[in-house]
Amino acid sequence: KCPLTGHRFGSHVMLPVLVLALALQRSPADCSRRALLRRAATAGLANAAALSGGPARAIVNGDSVSDAEAAATGSVGLWIDLSGCSVCRKDKPATCSGTLVAPTLVLSARHCLDTPRMLNGTLERVVFGSDMFGAGASRDVVAVKSTSDYGIETAGNDLILLKLSSPAPKEWRVVELPLGLLPSKEEQEEARRKGSPFYPDGLGFPSLATYGYGQQSTKGTTDPAAYSAGQLRRLGVSVQTEIRPWAAGFLTKPVDRNTGTCAGDSGGGALAFVQDPKGRGIRQFLVGVQAVASLPCEENQQVFVNPAAFSEFLLQASRDLGSPLQPTINWREYS
């Protein structure tokens, strides 16, 4: 079948502390991986641009995002209360980013919980809207499950599932976790025999869209007067290392010059747009969760955790939180 169209990574939570922030062209009938991703990505990013309402630039020169685009991409902000922190500003929360993966579940970075805890901070609620400080809806976080709860201390284990007090607003779209999209090591020979577009290179090196509520500049990571987190923006990133189901993470860099991710973007999703195997349009997949990025924030590099490498954790933790996730796609559907 062929679609119709062509060890922990570190801390990058935004903490407004007083001194430091802790810191290919083919034919239309082609079924190649590049064709699947290129045509789908073009359509997906065109949709995002239309939803944004305009080309205005925002945080670290990323594209500003409307409430409609935030909802369409399942993007949410994590509000971390710092009233118990003795070295933090009291008038601003710490911020992280996340993605809605079930009506009552958000996937984000584990250090968005661990780092604030060291400062007596509390991951209090999830905010829905392009402006975390606007009048958007929010839901309390009532339970959490992290990789550490299951004894997962391997490299790249920077994932956490948050259980919300009630379902997200109906406008917010649940983003698919493509836990079976790529063949495993054990399935490589079968994928070769079946002519899978994901053999031998997996997803290859595509461009992805990432979303986050982070700082507008590097200065905001150390200067309280320059604090500017809380506004959602979109950034195109180019994958630099392979995305594989057995690889804990992958490296990216911004597509455009003078752009980058910054403190507060931790936990934000990297989305891939892939054509549906039955020709039902474009599927939006969450293929990465931002764990860390280099400084300065402009023209930096990012490391994303690959959720598929932690599928057992995600399936078990979601069951334990009462909202079981289910695999929704399999690479064999594209063969």
mmCIF file of C-alpha atoms in Angstrom:
data_model
loop_
_atom_site.group_PDB
_atom_site.id
_atom_site.type_symbol
_atom_site.label_atom_id
_atom_site.label_comp_id
_atom_site.label_asym_id
_atom_site.label_seq_id
_atom_site.Cartn_x
_atom_site.Cartn_y
_atom_site.Cartn_z
ATOM 1 C CA LYS A 1 0.000 0.000 0.000
ATOM 2 C CA CYS A 2 1.196 3.508 -0.713
ATOM 3 C CA PRO A 3 -0.048 6.913 0.519
ATOM 4 C CA LEU A 4 -1.777 9.005 -2.082
ATOM 5 C CA THR A 5 0.628 11.925 -1.806
ATOM 6 C CA GLY A 6 3.968 12.219 -1.759
ATOM 7 C CA HIS A 7 21.921 8.863 31.499
ATOM 8 C CA ARG A 8 19.857 12.141 31.613
ATOM 9 C CA PHE A 9 20.456 14.699 28.978
ATOM 10 C CA GLY A 10 20.312 17.641 31.434
ATOM 11 C CA SER A 11 18.144 20.477 32.653
ATOM 12 C CA HIS A 12 16.529 23.154 30.535
ATOM 13 C CA VAL A 13 13.552 24.187 32.642
ATOM 14 C CA MET A 14 12.983 27.948 32.809
ATOM 15 C CA LEU A 15 13.536 28.969 36.421
ATOM 16 C CA PRO A 16 13.362 32.740 37.045
ATOM 17 C CA VAL A 17 15.992 32.740 39.815
ATOM 18 C CA LEU A 18 17.566 35.928 41.102
ATOM 19 C CA VAL A 19 21.131 35.151 40.021
ATOM 20 C CA LEU A 20 21.148 32.193 37.589
ATOM 21 C CA ALA A 21 18.593 30.189 35.701
ATOM 22 C CA LEU A 22 19.326 26.528 36.378
ATOM 23 C CA ALA A 23 20.032 25.717 34.043
ATOM 24 C CA LEU A 24 14.738 13.931 -3.216
ATOM 25 C CA GLN A 25 12.038 14.683 -5.676
ATOM 26 C CA ARG A 26 10.096 11.574 -6.886
ATOM 27 C CA SER A 27 7.002 10.831 -8.949
ATOM 28 C CA PRO A 28 3.547 11.324 -7.360
ATOM 29 C CA ALA A 29 3.163 7.582 -7.013
ATOM 30 C CA ASP A 30 6.476 7.168 -5.195
ATOM 31 C CA CYS A 31 6.327 5.411 -1.811
ATOM 32 C CA SER A 32 9.804 6.380 -0.586
ATOM 33 C CA ARG A 33 10.316 7.651 2.936
ATOM 34 C CA ARG A 34 11.459 11.010 1.586
ATOM 35 C CA ALA A 35 8.317 11.365 -0.465
ATOM 36 C CA LEU A 36 6.139 10.479 2.528
ATOM 37 C CA LEU A 37 7.806 13.055 4.725
ATOM 38 C CA ARG A 38 8.457 15.836 2.193
ATOM 39 C CA ARG A 39 4.918 16.143 0.872
ATOM 40 C CA ALA A 40 3.389 15.617 4.306
ATOM 41 C CA ALA A 41 5.707 18.119 5.988
ATOM 42 C CA THR A 42 4.934 20.740 3.359
ATOM 43 C CA ALA A 43 1.220 20.303 3.941
ATOM 44 C CA GLY A 44 1.609 20.160 7.721
ATOM 45 C CA LEU A 45 3.693 23.315 7.981
ATOM 46 C CA ALA A 46 1.414 25.128 5.562
ATOM 47 C CA ASN A 47 -1.474 24.259 7.879
ATOM 48 C CA ALA A 48 0.495 25.562 10.860
ATOM 49 C CA ALA A 49 1.301 28.826 9.100
ATOM 50 C CA ALA A 50 -2.358 29.311 8.229
ATOM 51 C CA LEU A 51 -3.408 28.685 11.831
ATOM 52 C CA SER A 52 -0.811 31.091 13.198
ATOM 53 C CA GLY A 53 -2.610 34.042 11.646
ATOM 54 C CA GLY A 54 0.538 35.615 10.230
ATOM 55 C CA PRO A 55 4.324 35.515 9.949
ATOM 56 C CA ALA A 56 5.107 37.547 13.086
ATOM 57 C CA ARG A 57 8.275 36.497 14.918
ATOM 58 C CA ALA A 58 8.342 35.749 18.634
ATOM 59 C CA ILE A 59 10.590 33.880 21.171
ATOM 60 C CA VAL A 60 14.217 33.524 19.944
ATOM 61 C CA ASN A 61 12.970 34.478 16.501
ATOM 62 C CA GLY A 62 10.543 31.579 16.225
ATOM 63 C CA ASP A 63 7.117 31.974 14.651
ATOM 64 C CA SER A 64 4.344 33.259 16.891
ATOM 65 C CA VAL A 65 1.482 30.832 17.470
ATOM 66 C CA SER A 66 -2.244 31.441 17.813
ATOM 67 C CA ASP A 67 -4.557 29.651 20.235
ATOM 68 C CA ALA A 68 -5.920 27.715 17.235
ATOM 69 C CA GLU A 69 -2.478 26.375 16.325
ATOM 70 C CA ALA A 70 -1.674 25.593 19.945
ATOM 71 C CA ALA A 71 -4.860 23.516 20.094
ATOM 72 C CA ALA A 72 -4.257 21.826 16.717
ATOM 73 C CA THR A 73 -0.771 20.709 17.776
ATOM 74 C CA GLY A 74 -1.706 19.694 21.339
ATOM 75 C CA SER A 75 0.786 22.196 22.760
ATOM 76 C CA VAL A 76 0.502 23.073 26.461
ATOM 77 C CA GLY A 77 2.456 25.057 29.042
ATOM 78 C CA LEU A 78 3.590 23.689 32.405
ATOM 79 C CA TRP A 79 3.137 26.140 35.300
ATOM 80 C CA ILE A 80 5.616 25.533 38.130
ATOM 81 C CA ASP A 81 4.937 27.400 41.381
ATOM 82 C CA LEU A 82 8.093 28.730 43.069
ATOM 83 C CA SER A 83 6.610 30.314 46.188
ATOM 84 C CA GLY A 84 8.606 27.881 48.333
ATOM 85 C CA CYS A 85 11.900 28.694 46.628
ATOM 86 C CA SER A 86 14.213 30.976 48.641
ATOM 87 C CA VAL A 87 16.359 32.084 45.646
ATOM 88 C CA CYS A 88 13.603 32.567 43.058
ATOM 89 C CA ARG A 89 11.446 35.464 42.004
ATOM 90 C CA LYS A 90 8.018 35.199 43.620
ATOM 91 C CA ASP A 91 6.073 37.002 40.900
ATOM 92 C CA LYS A 92 6.865 34.551 38.075
ATOM 93 C CA PRO A 93 6.465 30.788 37.753
ATOM 94 C CA ALA A 94 9.003 28.469 36.249
ATOM 95 C CA THR A 95 7.846 27.272 32.842
ATOM 96 C CA CYS A 96 8.169 24.127 30.796
ATOM 97 C CA SER A 97 6.370 22.851 27.706
ATOM 98 C CA GLY A 98 4.459 19.683 26.887
ATOM 99 C CA THR A 99 2.162 17.870 24.477
ATOM 100 C CA LEU A 100 -1.316 16.420 24.980
ATOM 101 C CA VAL A 101 -1.161 12.659 24.228
ATOM 102 C CA ALA A 102 -4.550 11.674 25.697
ATOM 103 C CA PRO A 103 -7.511 13.766 26.909
ATOM 104 C CA THR A 104 -6.121 13.685 30.455
ATOM 105 C CA LEU A 105 -2.395 13.013 29.815
ATOM 106 C CA VAL A 106 0.493 15.334 28.940
ATOM 107 C CA LEU A 107 3.970 14.148 27.969
ATOM 108 C CA SER A 108 6.901 16.326 28.986
ATOM 109 C CA ALA A 109 10.488 16.158 30.283
ATOM 110 C CA ARG A 110 11.289 14.509 33.606
ATOM 111 C CA HIS A 111 13.614 17.317 34.701
ATOM 112 C CA CYS A 112 10.629 19.707 34.563
ATOM 113 C CA LEU A 113 9.593 17.903 37.764
ATOM 114 C CA ASP A 114 12.980 17.024 39.275
ATOM 115 C CA THR A 115 14.735 20.398 38.970
ATOM 116 C CA PRO A 116 11.934 22.492 40.565
ATOM 117 C CA ARG A 117 11.657 19.959 43.392
ATOM 118 C CA MET A 118 15.272 20.691 44.325
ATOM 119 C CA LEU A 119 14.197 24.327 44.827
ATOM 120 C CA ASN A 120 10.957 23.511 46.678
ATOM 121 C CA GLY A 121 8.974 24.264 43.543
ATOM 122 C CA THR A 122 5.753 22.496 42.543
ATOM 123 C CA LEU A 123 4.607 21.445 39.080
ATOM 124 C CA GLU A 124 1.148 22.777 39.739
ATOM 125 C CA ARG A 125 -0.919 22.926 36.561
ATOM 126 C CA VAL A 126 -1.065 22.719 32.778
ATOM 127 C CA VAL A 127 -2.117 25.807 30.820
ATOM 128 C CA PHE A 128 -3.976 25.727 27.483
ATOM 129 C CA GLY A 129 -3.355 28.726 25.246
ATOM 130 C CA SER A 130 -0.651 30.517 23.309
ATOM 131 C CA ASP A 131 -0.061 32.876 26.270
ATOM 132 C CA MET A 132 0.536 31.186 29.624
ATOM 133 C CA PHE A 133 -0.261 34.447 31.413
ATOM 134 C CA GLY A 134 -3.471 35.096 29.498
ATOM 135 C CA ALA A 135 -6.966 34.052 30.448
ATOM 136 C CA GLY A 136 -6.691 30.565 28.955
ATOM 137 C CA ALA A 137 -8.006 27.404 30.560
ATOM 138 C CA SER A 138 -5.873 25.322 32.890
ATOM 139 C CA ARG A 139 -6.014 21.937 34.586
ATOM 140 C CA ASP A 140 -4.400 20.910 37.854
ATOM 141 C CA VAL A 141 -1.795 18.152 37.770
ATOM 142 C CA VAL A 142 -3.148 15.432 40.057
ATOM 143 C CA ALA A 143 -0.630 12.638 39.437
ATOM 144 C CA VAL A 144 2.709 12.074 37.738
ATOM 145 C CA LYS A 145 4.673 9.091 36.494
ATOM 146 C CA SER A 146 8.303 9.417 35.498
ATOM 147 C CA THR A 147 10.851 6.953 34.186
ATOM 148 C CA SER A 148 12.446 6.890 37.644
ATOM 149 C CA ASP A 149 9.227 5.433 39.091
ATOM 150 C CA TYR A 150 9.895 2.308 37.027
ATOM 151 C CA GLY A 151 13.615 2.073 37.693
ATOM 152 C CA ILE A 152 14.521 3.327 34.217
ATOM 153 C CA GLU A 153 17.877 5.035 34.671
ATOM 154 C CA THR A 154 19.267 4.479 31.196
ATOM 155 C CA ALA A 155 20.581 7.248 28.953
ATOM 156 C CA GLY A 156 17.893 9.607 27.710
ATOM 157 C CA ASN A 157 15.298 8.749 30.353
ATOM 158 C CA ASP A 158 14.037 12.358 30.537
ATOM 159 C CA LEU A 159 10.286 11.660 30.242
ATOM 160 C CA ILE A 160 7.268 12.228 32.454
ATOM 161 C CA LEU A 161 3.528 11.670 32.073
ATOM 162 C CA LEU A 162 1.197 14.124 33.827
ATOM 163 C CA LYS A 163 -2.385 13.224 34.766
ATOM 164 C CA LEU A 164 -4.820 16.150 34.552
ATOM 165 C CA SER A 165 -7.680 16.801 36.947
ATOM 166 C CA SER A 166 -10.163 16.733 34.049
ATOM 167 C CA PRO A 167 -10.025 16.364 30.255
ATOM 168 C CA ALA A 168 -8.373 19.077 28.202
ATOM 169 C CA PRO A 169 -10.585 21.685 26.478
ATOM 170 C CA LYS A 170 -12.394 20.122 23.541
ATOM 171 C CA GLU A 171 -10.470 22.314 21.087
ATOM 172 C CA TRP A 172 -7.164 20.684 22.062
ATOM 173 C CA ARG A 173 -6.123 17.870 19.768
ATOM 174 C CA VAL A 174 -4.510 14.723 21.121
ATOM 175 C CA VAL A 175 -1.222 14.098 19.290
ATOM 176 C CA GLU A 176 -0.378 10.549 18.248
ATOM 177 C CA LEU A 177 2.613 8.747 19.695
ATOM 178 C CA PRO A 178 3.895 6.618 16.767
ATOM 179 C CA LEU A 179 5.183 3.780 18.917
ATOM 180 C CA GLY A 180 5.111 1.284 16.031
ATOM 181 C CA LEU A 181 5.895 3.560 13.075
ATOM 182 C CA LEU A 182 9.484 2.348 12.605
ATOM 183 C CA PRO A 183 10.698 -1.266 12.454
ATOM 184 C CA SER A 184 12.687 -2.466 15.456
ATOM 185 C CA LYS A 185 16.143 -4.019 15.189
ATOM 186 C CA GLU A 186 14.556 -7.454 15.156
ATOM 187 C CA GLU A 187 12.194 -6.408 12.332
ATOM 188 C CA GLN A 188 14.827 -4.979 9.971
ATOM 189 C CA GLU A 189 15.046 -8.057 7.751
ATOM 190 C CA GLU A 190 11.260 -8.275 7.467
ATOM 191 C CA ALA A 191 11.159 -4.578 6.589
ATOM 192 C CA ARG A 192 13.754 -5.166 3.854
ATOM 193 C CA ARG A 193 11.772 -8.055 2.366
ATOM 194 C CA LYS A 194 8.559 -6.053 2.386
ATOM 195 C CA GLY A 195 10.139 -3.002 0.784
ATOM 196 C CA SER A 196 9.280 -0.729 3.701
ATOM 197 C CA PRO A 197 9.899 2.989 3.058
ATOM 198 C CA PHE A 198 11.362 3.042 6.580
ATOM 199 C CA TYR A 199 14.123 0.571 5.654
ATOM 200 C CA PRO A 200 17.061 0.938 5.999
ATOM 201 C CA ASP A 201 17.132 4.538 7.294
ATOM 202 C CA GLY A 202 14.090 4.826 9.558
ATOM 203 C CA LEU A 203 12.806 8.402 9.318
ATOM 204 C CA GLY A 204 16.140 9.541 7.949
ATOM 205 C CA PHE A 205 16.939 13.216 8.572
ATOM 206 C CA PRO A 206 13.703 15.170 8.182
ATOM 207 C CA SER A 207 12.776 18.678 9.256
ATOM 208 C CA LEU A 208 10.404 18.803 12.220
ATOM 209 C CA ALA A 209 8.262 21.444 13.901
ATOM 210 C CA THR A 210 8.880 22.005 17.607
ATOM 211 C CA TYR A 211 6.802 24.072 20.028
ATOM 212 C CA GLY A 212 7.717 25.704 23.316
ATOM 213 C CA TYR A 213 7.010 28.477 25.826
ATOM 214 C CA GLY A 214 10.639 29.409 26.424
ATOM 215 C CA GLN A 215 12.718 32.572 26.623
ATOM 216 C CA GLN A 216 12.978 35.149 23.851
ATOM 217 C CA SER A 217 16.745 35.497 24.262
ATOM 218 C CA THR A 218 19.745 34.036 26.022
ATOM 219 C CA LYS A 219 19.785 37.078 28.314
ATOM 220 C CA GLY A 220 16.474 35.976 29.793
ATOM 221 C CA THR A 221 18.127 32.838 31.214
ATOM 222 C CA THR A 222 20.290 34.853 33.632
ATOM 223 C CA ASP A 223 18.770 38.346 33.941
ATOM 224 C CA PRO A 224 15.453 38.507 35.849
ATOM 225 C CA ALA A 225 14.662 41.836 34.188
ATOM 226 C CA ALA A 226 14.814 40.139 30.787
ATOM 227 C CA TYR A 227 12.391 37.322 31.727
ATOM 228 C CA SER A 228 10.217 36.719 28.674
ATOM 229 C CA ALA A 229 8.959 33.121 28.796
ATOM 230 C CA GLY A 230 5.304 32.123 28.512
ATOM 231 C CA GLN A 231 4.520 32.887 24.867
ATOM 232 C CA LEU A 232 4.179 29.813 22.647
ATOM 233 C CA ARG A 233 6.128 29.774 19.412
ATOM 234 C CA ARG A 234 7.021 27.362 16.627
ATOM 235 C CA LEU A 235 10.472 26.562 15.302
ATOM 236 C CA GLY A 236 11.621 24.407 12.400
ATOM 237 C CA VAL A 237 14.489 22.069 13.301
ATOM 238 C CA SER A 238 16.542 19.774 11.109
ATOM 239 C CA VAL A 239 17.367 16.282 12.393
ATOM 240 C CA GLN A 240 21.122 15.613 12.552
ATOM 241 C CA THR A 241 21.198 12.041 13.859
ATOM 242 C CA GLU A 242 18.974 9.058 13.052
ATOM 243 C CA ILE A 243 15.575 8.584 14.680
ATOM 244 C CA ARG A 244 15.352 4.901 15.580
ATOM 245 C CA PRO A 245 13.078 3.012 18.010
ATOM 246 C CA TRP A 246 16.164 1.654 19.778
ATOM 247 C CA ALA A 247 17.861 5.074 20.067
ATOM 248 C CA ALA A 248 17.001 7.070 23.190
ATOM 249 C CA GLY A 249 17.283 10.440 21.481
ATOM 250 C CA PHE A 250 18.366 12.479 18.499
ATOM 251 C CA LEU A 251 20.125 15.758 17.782
ATOM 252 C CA THR A 252 18.663 18.720 15.885
ATOM 253 C CA LYS A 253 19.596 22.245 14.862
ATOM 254 C CA PRO A 254 17.379 25.151 13.724
ATOM 255 C CA VAL A 255 16.452 25.343 10.056
ATOM 256 C CA ASP A 256 16.717 29.152 9.988
ATOM 257 C CA ARG A 257 19.616 31.297 11.110
ATOM 258 C CA ASN A 258 19.390 33.392 14.298
ATOM 259 C CA THR A 259 16.739 31.090 15.758
ATOM 260 C CA GLY A 260 16.865 28.493 18.518
ATOM 261 C CA THR A 261 15.240 27.027 21.594
ATOM 262 C CA CYS A 262 15.851 28.304 25.098
ATOM 263 C CA ALA A 263 15.057 27.802 28.781
ATOM 264 C CA GLY A 264 11.356 27.041 29.164
ATOM 265 C CA ASP A 265 11.158 24.994 25.966
ATOM 266 C CA SER A 266 12.041 21.785 27.832
ATOM 267 C CA GLY A 267 9.424 19.101 27.336
ATOM 268 C CA GLY A 268 8.133 20.657 24.128
ATOM 269 C CA GLY A 269 7.229 18.291 21.316
ATOM 270 C CA ALA A 270 8.904 17.718 17.963
ATOM 271 C CA LEU A 271 6.207 16.891 15.418
ATOM 272 C CA ALA A 272 6.574 14.975 12.168
ATOM 273 C CA PHE A 273 3.910 15.095 9.477
ATOM 274 C CA VAL A 274 3.514 11.741 7.688
ATOM 275 C CA GLN A 275 0.994 10.676 5.102
ATOM 276 C CA ASP A 276 -1.642 8.211 6.252
ATOM 277 C CA PRO A 277 -1.057 4.753 4.734
ATOM 278 C CA LYS A 278 -4.679 4.537 3.582
ATOM 279 C CA GLY A 279 -4.697 7.941 1.918
ATOM 280 C CA ARG A 280 -6.726 9.682 4.618
ATOM 281 C CA GLY A 281 -4.595 12.810 4.739
ATOM 282 C CA ILE A 282 -1.737 13.835 6.983
ATOM 283 C CA ARG A 283 -0.933 12.212 10.333
ATOM 284 C CA GLN A 284 0.711 14.361 12.996
ATOM 285 C CA PHE A 285 3.145 12.352 15.124
ATOM 286 C CA LEU A 286 5.025 13.270 18.296
ATOM 287 C CA VAL A 287 8.526 11.923 17.593
ATOM 288 C CA GLY A 288 10.550 13.879 20.159
ATOM 289 C CA VAL A 289 10.431 15.581 23.573
ATOM 290 C CA GLN A 290 13.036 18.290 24.120
ATOM 291 C CA ALA A 291 15.495 17.416 26.884
ATOM 292 C CA VAL A 292 18.276 19.970 26.588
ATOM 293 C CA ALA A 293 19.719 22.619 24.299
ATOM 294 C CA SER A 294 23.062 24.327 24.100
ATOM 295 C CA LEU A 295 23.823 27.957 24.959
ATOM 296 C CA PRO A 296 23.626 30.582 23.671
ATOM 297 C CA CYS A 297 20.042 29.965 22.589
ATOM 298 C CA GLU A 298 20.487 31.520 19.152
ATOM 299 C CA GLU A 299 21.615 29.025 16.479
ATOM 300 C CA ASN A 300 22.039 26.302 19.106
ATOM 301 C CA GLN A 301 21.553 22.536 19.053
ATOM 302 C CA GLN A 302 18.835 20.501 20.757
ATOM 303 C CA VAL A 303 18.578 16.949 22.053
ATOM 304 C CA PHE A 304 15.136 15.340 21.878
ATOM 305 C CA VAL A 305 14.132 12.146 23.671
ATOM 306 C CA ASN A 306 12.562 9.596 21.332
ATOM 307 C CA PRO A 307 9.303 8.401 22.991
ATOM 308 C CA ALA A 308 9.299 5.212 20.901
ATOM 309 C CA ALA A 309 12.471 4.110 22.696
ATOM 310 C CA PHE A 310 10.485 4.198 25.953
ATOM 311 C CA SER A 311 7.247 2.660 24.698
ATOM 312 C CA GLU A 312 7.020 0.150 27.561
ATOM 313 C CA PHE A 313 7.209 2.994 30.090
ATOM 314 C CA LEU A 314 4.560 5.029 28.268
ATOM 315 C CA LEU A 315 2.143 2.115 27.946
ATOM 316 C CA GLN A 316 2.545 0.975 31.571
ATOM 317 C CA ALA A 317 2.561 4.456 33.114
ATOM 318 C CA SER A 318 -0.551 5.503 31.184
ATOM 319 C CA ARG A 319 -2.356 2.373 32.409
ATOM 320 C CA ASP A 320 -1.293 3.124 35.974
ATOM 321 C CA LEU A 321 -2.644 6.677 35.583
ATOM 322 C CA GLY A 322 -6.008 5.341 34.391
ATOM 323 C CA SER A 323 -5.733 6.595 30.801
ATOM 324 C CA PRO A 324 -4.098 3.753 28.843
ATOM 325 C CA LEU A 325 -2.336 4.690 25.624
ATOM 326 C CA GLN A 326 -2.591 2.340 22.657
ATOM 327 C CA PRO A 327 -0.296 1.945 19.646
ATOM 328 C CA THR A 328 -2.060 3.618 16.699
ATOM 329 C CA ILE A 329 0.209 2.884 13.729
ATOM 330 C CA ASN A 330 2.531 0.151 12.479
ATOM 331 C CA TRP A 331 5.222 0.331 9.821
ATOM 332 C CA ARG A 332 3.735 -2.725 8.068
ATOM 333 C CA GLU A 333 0.757 -0.587 7.049
ATOM 334 C CA TYR A 334 3.101 1.273 4.677
ATOM 335 C CA SER A 335 4.515 -1.893 3.061
#
